[in-house]
C-alpha atoms as one frame of an Amber mdcrd trajectory, in Angstrom:
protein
  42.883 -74.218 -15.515  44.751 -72.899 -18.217  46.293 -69.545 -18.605  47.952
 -67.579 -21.023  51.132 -68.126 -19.225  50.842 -71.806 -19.085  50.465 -71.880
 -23.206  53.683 -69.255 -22.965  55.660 -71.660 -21.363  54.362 -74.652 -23.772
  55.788 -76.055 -26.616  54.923 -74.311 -29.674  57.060 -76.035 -32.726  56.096
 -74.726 -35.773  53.628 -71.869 -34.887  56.238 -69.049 -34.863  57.386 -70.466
 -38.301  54.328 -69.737 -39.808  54.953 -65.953 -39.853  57.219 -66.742 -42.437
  54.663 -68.243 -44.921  51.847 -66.328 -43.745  54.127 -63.010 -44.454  54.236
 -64.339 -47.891  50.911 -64.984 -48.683  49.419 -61.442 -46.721  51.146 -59.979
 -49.670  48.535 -60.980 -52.352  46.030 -58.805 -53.444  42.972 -57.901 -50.501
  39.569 -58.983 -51.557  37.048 -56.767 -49.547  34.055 -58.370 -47.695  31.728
 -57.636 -45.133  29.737 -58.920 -42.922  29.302 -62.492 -42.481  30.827 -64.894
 -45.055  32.860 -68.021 -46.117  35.291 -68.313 -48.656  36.329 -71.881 -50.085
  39.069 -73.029 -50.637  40.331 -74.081 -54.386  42.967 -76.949 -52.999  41.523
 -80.535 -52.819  44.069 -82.641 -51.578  41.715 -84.775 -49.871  43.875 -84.744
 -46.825  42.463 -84.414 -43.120  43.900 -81.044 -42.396  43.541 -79.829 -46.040
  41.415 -76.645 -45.874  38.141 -76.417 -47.319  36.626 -73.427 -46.630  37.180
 -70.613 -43.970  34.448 -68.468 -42.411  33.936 -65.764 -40.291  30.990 -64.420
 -38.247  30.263 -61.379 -35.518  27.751 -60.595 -33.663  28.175 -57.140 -32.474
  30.352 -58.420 -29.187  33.782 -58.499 -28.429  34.752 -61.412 -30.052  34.394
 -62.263 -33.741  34.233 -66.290 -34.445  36.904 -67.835 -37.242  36.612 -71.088
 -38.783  38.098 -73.564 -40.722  36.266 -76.469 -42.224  38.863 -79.078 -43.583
  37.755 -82.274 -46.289  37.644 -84.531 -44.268  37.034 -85.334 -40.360  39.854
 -85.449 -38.075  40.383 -86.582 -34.712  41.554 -83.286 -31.869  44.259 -85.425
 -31.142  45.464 -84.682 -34.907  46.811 -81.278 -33.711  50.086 -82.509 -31.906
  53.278 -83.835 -32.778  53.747 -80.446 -34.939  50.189 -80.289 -36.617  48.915
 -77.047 -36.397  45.831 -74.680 -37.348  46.155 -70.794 -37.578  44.446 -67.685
 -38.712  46.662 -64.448 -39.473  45.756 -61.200 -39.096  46.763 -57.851 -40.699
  45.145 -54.858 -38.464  47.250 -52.060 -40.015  46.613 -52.556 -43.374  50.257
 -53.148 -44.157  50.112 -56.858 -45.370  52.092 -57.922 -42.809  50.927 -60.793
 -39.947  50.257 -58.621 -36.417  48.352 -61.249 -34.905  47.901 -64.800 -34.741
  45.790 -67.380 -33.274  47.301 -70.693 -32.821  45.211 -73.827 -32.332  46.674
 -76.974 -31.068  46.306 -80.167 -28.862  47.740 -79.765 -25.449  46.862 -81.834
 -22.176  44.383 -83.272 -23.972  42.562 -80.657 -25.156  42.578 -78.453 -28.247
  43.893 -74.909 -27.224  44.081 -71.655 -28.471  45.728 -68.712 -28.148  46.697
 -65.288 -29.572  50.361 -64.052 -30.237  52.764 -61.669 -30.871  54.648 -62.238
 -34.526  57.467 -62.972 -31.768  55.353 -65.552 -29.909  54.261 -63.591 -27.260
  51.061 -64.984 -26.019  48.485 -62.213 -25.369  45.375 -64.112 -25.153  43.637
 -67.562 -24.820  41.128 -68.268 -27.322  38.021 -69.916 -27.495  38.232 -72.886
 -28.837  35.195 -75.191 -30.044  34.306 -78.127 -32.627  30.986 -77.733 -34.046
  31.641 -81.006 -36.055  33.974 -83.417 -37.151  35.790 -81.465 -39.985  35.077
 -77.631 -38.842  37.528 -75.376 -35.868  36.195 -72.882 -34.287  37.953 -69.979
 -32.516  36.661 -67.173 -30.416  39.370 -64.330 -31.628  39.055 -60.855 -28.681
  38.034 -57.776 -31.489  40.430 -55.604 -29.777  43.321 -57.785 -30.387  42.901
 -58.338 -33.837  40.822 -55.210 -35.662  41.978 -51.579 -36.269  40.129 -49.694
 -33.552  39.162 -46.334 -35.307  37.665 -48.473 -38.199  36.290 -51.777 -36.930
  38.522 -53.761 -39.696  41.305 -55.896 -40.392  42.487 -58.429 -43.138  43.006
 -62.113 -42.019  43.901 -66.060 -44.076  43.871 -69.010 -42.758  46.911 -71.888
 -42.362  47.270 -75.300 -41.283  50.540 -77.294 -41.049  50.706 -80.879 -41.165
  52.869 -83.616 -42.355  53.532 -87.371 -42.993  49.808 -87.587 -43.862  48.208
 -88.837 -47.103  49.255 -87.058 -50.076  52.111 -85.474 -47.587  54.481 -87.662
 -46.724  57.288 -84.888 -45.598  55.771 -81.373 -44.161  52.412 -80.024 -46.271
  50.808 -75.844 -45.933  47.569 -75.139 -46.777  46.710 -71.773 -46.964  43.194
 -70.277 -47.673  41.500 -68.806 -49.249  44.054 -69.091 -52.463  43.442 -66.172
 -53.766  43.740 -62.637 -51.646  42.669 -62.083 -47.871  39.236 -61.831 -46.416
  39.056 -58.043 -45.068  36.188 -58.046 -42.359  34.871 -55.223 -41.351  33.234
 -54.730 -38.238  30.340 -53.112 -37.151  29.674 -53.014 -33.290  25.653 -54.581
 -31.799  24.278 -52.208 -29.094  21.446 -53.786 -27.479  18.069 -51.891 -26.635
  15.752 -53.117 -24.006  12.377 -52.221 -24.019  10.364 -52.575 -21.092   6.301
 -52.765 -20.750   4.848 -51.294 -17.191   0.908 -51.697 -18.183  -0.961 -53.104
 -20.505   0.245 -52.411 -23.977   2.769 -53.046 -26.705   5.893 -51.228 -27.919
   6.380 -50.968 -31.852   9.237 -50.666 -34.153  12.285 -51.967 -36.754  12.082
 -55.924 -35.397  10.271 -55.136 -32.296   6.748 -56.054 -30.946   7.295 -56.368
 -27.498   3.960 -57.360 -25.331   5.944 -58.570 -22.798   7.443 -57.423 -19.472
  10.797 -56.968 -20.959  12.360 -57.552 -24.973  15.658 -56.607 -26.161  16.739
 -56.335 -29.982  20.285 -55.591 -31.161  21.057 -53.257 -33.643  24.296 -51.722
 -35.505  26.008 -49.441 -33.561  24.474 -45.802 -34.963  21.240 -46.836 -36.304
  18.390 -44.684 -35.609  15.629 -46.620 -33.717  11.782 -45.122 -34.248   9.353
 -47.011 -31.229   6.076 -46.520 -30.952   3.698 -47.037 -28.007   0.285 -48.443
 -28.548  -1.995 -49.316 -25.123  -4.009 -51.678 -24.869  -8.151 -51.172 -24.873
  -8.952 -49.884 -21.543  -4.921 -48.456 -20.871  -3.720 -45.009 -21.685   0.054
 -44.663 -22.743   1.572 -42.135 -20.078   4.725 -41.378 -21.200   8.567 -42.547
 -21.928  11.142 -43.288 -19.010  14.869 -44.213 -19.814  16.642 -43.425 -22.857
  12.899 -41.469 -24.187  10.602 -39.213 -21.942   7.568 -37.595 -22.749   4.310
 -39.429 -24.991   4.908 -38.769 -28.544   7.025 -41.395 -30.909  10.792 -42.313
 -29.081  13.568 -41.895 -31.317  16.877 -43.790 -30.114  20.453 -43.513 -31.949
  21.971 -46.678 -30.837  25.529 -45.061 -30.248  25.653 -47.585 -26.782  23.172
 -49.852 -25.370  19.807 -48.138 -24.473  16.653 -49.222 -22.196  13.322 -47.210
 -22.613  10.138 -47.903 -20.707   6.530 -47.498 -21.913   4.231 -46.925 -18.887
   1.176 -47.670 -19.268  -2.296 -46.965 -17.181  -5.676 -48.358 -16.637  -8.337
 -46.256 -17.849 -11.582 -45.917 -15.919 -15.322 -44.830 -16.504 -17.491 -42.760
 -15.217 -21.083 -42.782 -16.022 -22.817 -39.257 -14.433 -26.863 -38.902 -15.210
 -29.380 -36.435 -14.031 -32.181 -37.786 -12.710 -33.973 -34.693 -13.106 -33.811
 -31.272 -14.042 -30.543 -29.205 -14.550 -27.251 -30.193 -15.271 -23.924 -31.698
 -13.619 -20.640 -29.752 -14.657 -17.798 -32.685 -14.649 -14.509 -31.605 -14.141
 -12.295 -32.957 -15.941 -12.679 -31.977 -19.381 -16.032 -29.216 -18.003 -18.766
 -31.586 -19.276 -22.237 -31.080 -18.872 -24.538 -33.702 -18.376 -28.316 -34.289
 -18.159 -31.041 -36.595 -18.127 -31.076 -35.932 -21.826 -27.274 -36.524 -21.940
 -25.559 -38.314 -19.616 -21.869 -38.434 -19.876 -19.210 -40.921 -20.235 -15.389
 -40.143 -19.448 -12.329 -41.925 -18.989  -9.603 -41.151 -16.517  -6.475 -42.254
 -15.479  -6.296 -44.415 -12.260  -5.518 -42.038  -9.759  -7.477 -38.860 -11.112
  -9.204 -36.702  -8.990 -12.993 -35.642 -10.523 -15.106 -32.985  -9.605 -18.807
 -32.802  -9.852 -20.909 -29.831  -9.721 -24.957 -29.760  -9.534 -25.868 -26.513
 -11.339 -28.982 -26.042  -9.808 -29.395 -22.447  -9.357 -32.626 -21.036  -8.349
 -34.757 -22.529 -10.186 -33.891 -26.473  -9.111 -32.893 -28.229  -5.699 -30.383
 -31.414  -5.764 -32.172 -33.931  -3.270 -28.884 -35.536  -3.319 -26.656 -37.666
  -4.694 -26.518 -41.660  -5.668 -24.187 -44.198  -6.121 -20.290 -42.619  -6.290
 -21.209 -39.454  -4.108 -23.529 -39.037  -1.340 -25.333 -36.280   0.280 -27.193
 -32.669  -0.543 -23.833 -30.763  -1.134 -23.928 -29.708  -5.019 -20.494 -30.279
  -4.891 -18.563 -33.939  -5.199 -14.940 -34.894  -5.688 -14.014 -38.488  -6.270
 -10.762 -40.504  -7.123 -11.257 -42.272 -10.319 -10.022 -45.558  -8.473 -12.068
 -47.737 -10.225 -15.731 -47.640 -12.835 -17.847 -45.491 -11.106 -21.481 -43.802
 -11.503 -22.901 -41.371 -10.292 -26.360 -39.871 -10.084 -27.626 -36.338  -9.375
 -31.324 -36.429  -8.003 -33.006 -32.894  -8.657 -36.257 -31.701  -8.500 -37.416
 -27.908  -9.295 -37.407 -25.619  -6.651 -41.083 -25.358  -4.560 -42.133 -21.924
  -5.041 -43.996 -20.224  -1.985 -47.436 -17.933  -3.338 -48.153 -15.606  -0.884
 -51.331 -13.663  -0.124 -51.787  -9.886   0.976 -55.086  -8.260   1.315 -55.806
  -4.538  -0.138 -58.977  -3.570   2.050 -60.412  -0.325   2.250 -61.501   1.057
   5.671 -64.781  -0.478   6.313 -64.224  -3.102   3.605 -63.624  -6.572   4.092
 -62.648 -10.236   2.508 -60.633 -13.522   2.351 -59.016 -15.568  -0.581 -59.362
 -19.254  -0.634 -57.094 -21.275  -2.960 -57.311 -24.955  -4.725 -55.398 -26.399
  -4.225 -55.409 -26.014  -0.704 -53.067 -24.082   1.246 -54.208 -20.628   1.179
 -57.158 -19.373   3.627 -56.505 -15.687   4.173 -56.713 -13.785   6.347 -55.020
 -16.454   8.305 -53.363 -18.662   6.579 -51.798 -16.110   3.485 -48.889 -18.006
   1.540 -48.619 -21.456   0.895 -45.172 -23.532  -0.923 -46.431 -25.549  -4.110
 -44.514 -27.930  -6.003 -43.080 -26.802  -9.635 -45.788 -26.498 -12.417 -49.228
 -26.939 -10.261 -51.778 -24.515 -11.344 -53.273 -23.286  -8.172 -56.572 -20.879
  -8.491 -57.338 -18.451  -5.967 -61.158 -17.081  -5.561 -61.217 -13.566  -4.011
 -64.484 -13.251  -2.350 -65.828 -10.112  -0.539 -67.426 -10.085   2.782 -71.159
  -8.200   3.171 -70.792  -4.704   2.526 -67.629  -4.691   0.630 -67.092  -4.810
  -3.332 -63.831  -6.927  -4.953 -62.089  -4.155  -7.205 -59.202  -6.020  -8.728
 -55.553  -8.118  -8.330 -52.259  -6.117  -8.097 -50.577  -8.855  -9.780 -50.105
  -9.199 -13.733 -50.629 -12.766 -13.786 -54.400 -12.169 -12.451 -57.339 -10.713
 -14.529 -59.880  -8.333 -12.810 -61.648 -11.039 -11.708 -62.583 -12.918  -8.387
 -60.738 -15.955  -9.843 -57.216 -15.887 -10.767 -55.444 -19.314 -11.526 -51.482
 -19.040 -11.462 -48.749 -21.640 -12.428 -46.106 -21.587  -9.879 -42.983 -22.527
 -12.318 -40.435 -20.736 -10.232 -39.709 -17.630 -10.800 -36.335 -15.368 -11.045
 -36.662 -14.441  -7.793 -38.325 -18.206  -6.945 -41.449 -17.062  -5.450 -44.753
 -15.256  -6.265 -47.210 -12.752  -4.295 -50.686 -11.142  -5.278 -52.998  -9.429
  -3.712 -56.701  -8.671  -4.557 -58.059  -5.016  -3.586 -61.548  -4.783  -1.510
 -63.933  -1.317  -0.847 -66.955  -0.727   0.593 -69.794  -0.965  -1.427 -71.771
   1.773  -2.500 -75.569   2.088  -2.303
């Protein structure tokens, strides 16, 4: 493999030398660029190694790619026997070479390597040969641009001779006319990761997928939005954001931010019957007139509360929860329903007879139930309209019901909708009859 000590030790003829020209031609006036760009050259000797344009290009890593595209094609093996290619570089702004890459053929292969203006080899290059006419070389950014401000100043060179139009020792130089002056801007990368169901948003980023990355300039402020998909709740930022609202990220270094994601589940609650269920979460009532429908987040804990107070009884429950108590907790695992089966509460009527000494009677209800003395109180279902008949036995006179709900009549017909207190009692009044 080749090392930088094995070029050190190689022949260089000629590369050295080039300082001399190069020094020369650093001198001319800078023209400032930026970015990516290529510069032709004016000179049209036709020749192989006659320059026709340079070019530079940088992605944001920590090398920035040179090239040199010549007129015409040219074998590799062209670079030997003294034919070289080089690119000079000015880091300090003083217009004078610091660096330079040297490309030639050696062992059979074109090689590369950065150097000292004394031809001290610091670095091998990456060298490559996109086509027939163009060189490519890999240059390290920390060999060749200022460090505080990402820039540096740079030509291009090739040295050739007893070629067509050069029958002694020809130097091209490009471009003509000034220096290129890149300057740099570092790429951080950002990674954005998806745990769910749900997209991430933001300058050149849709990401859908498990895991997208997108570089941007070093510095730039990076807004990202979270958006779940239907069914998913966004649950917050991990990595370089935390929390749920929008993640701003100042790409000073690389980042990586996570949008989690969770399934959202429903549950359906409905009364069959009177009174209400309390669901907690968010305290919603539901009813047979209004059943509710909530969403949770996997893994959330529910609790459902009959309301039946004393007016209704819960029979029990259906489907999600089971049993008579009015109280239910579930984990929202999955959809789930639920059903709350009431009824109103039975209220008991009860009998009590005022007699007189002497006097006498019974009360006889219809529905049936009620035969007192004897049988004196009787549980009906909510809403039946029961009538009790007071009658009074031989020798005693009905006088009247102690009850508000009963006229001064033998007959007195009540509806047993329950009560505050859930029950109901009268009681008729008997004396002996005068003669």
């Amino acid at each position: 493999m080749m090392s930088a000590k094995n070029i050190q030790d190689s022949s260089w003829k000629g590369a050295v030398g080039f300082f001399v020209v190069l020094a020369a031609a650093l001198f001319l006036p800078g023209v400032a660029q930026a970015g990516n760009v290529t510069q032709r050259d004016g000179h049209d000797s036709r020749s192989a190694l006659d320059i026709a344009s340079v070019g530079h290009s940088f992605n944001g890593g920590l090398a920035v790619v040179h090239t040199l595209r010549t007129y015409k094609p040219f074998s590799g093996r062209l670079l030997k026997n003294g034919n070289t290619v080089a690119f000079a570089f000015d880091s300090n702004g003083d217009y004078k070479p610091d660096r330079l890459a040297i490309v030639l053929w050696l062992d059979g292969k074109l090689r590369g390597a950065v150097m000292t203006p004394q031809g001290k080899v610091l670095a091998l290059a990456a060298v490559a040969r996109p086509n027939s006419r163009t060189i490519a070389v890999g240059v390290p950014v920390d060999l060749v641009a200022n460090r505080a401000q990402g820039n540096y100043r740079w030509l291009a060179m090739t040295l050739y001779k007893n070629k067509k139009g050069c029958p002694k020792t020809c130097t091209d130089v490009a471009p003509n006319r000034g220096l290129i002056m890149n300057q740099l801007w570092r790429l951080e990368t950002l990674s954005v990761s998806i745990a769910g169901s749900g997209r991430v948003r933001g300058p050149n980023v849709e990401c859908a997928i498990a895991t997208c990355s997108v570089r941007y300039r070093r510095g730039t402020r990076i807004n990202l939005n979270a958006v779940p998909e239907d069914g998913w709740v966004f649950t917050g930022w991990s990595g370089a954001c935390t929390g749920t609202a929008e993640c701003v990220v100042t790409m000073d270094s690389a980042k990586s931010v996570t949008a989690n994601f969770q399934p959202m589940y429903v549950l359906s609650v409905s009364v069959a019957g009177p009174g209400l269920v309390t669901v907690s979460p968010p305290d919603a009532n539901c009813s047979s007139a209004f059943p509710c429908m909530q969403r949770y987040v996997v893994g959330t804990s529910v609790t459902l509360t009959a309301a039946t107070g004393t007016q209704f009884i819960l029979d029990g429950w259906s489907g999600a929860c089971t049993g008579t108590n009015p109280v239910c907790t579930i984990t929202m695992d999955g959809n789930k329903s639920v059903i709350a089966n009431t009824r109103i509460r039975p209220s008991t009527l009860s009998v009590g007879l005022g007699v007189a000494p002497g006097a006498g009677g019974h009360v006889t209800s219809a529905p049936a139930g009620i035969d007192c003395p004897g049988d004196c109180s009787e549980p009906y279902s909510t809403e039946t309209n029961v009538t009790l008949t007071a009658t009074a036995d031989p020798g005693s006179l009905f006088t009247g019901w102690n009850s508000m709900w009963c006229p001064n009549t033998p007959t007195c017909v009540l509806n047993m909708w329950p009560t505050q207190e859930g029950n109901k009692s009268v009681a008729p009044s008997f004396v002996v009859a005068t003669r």
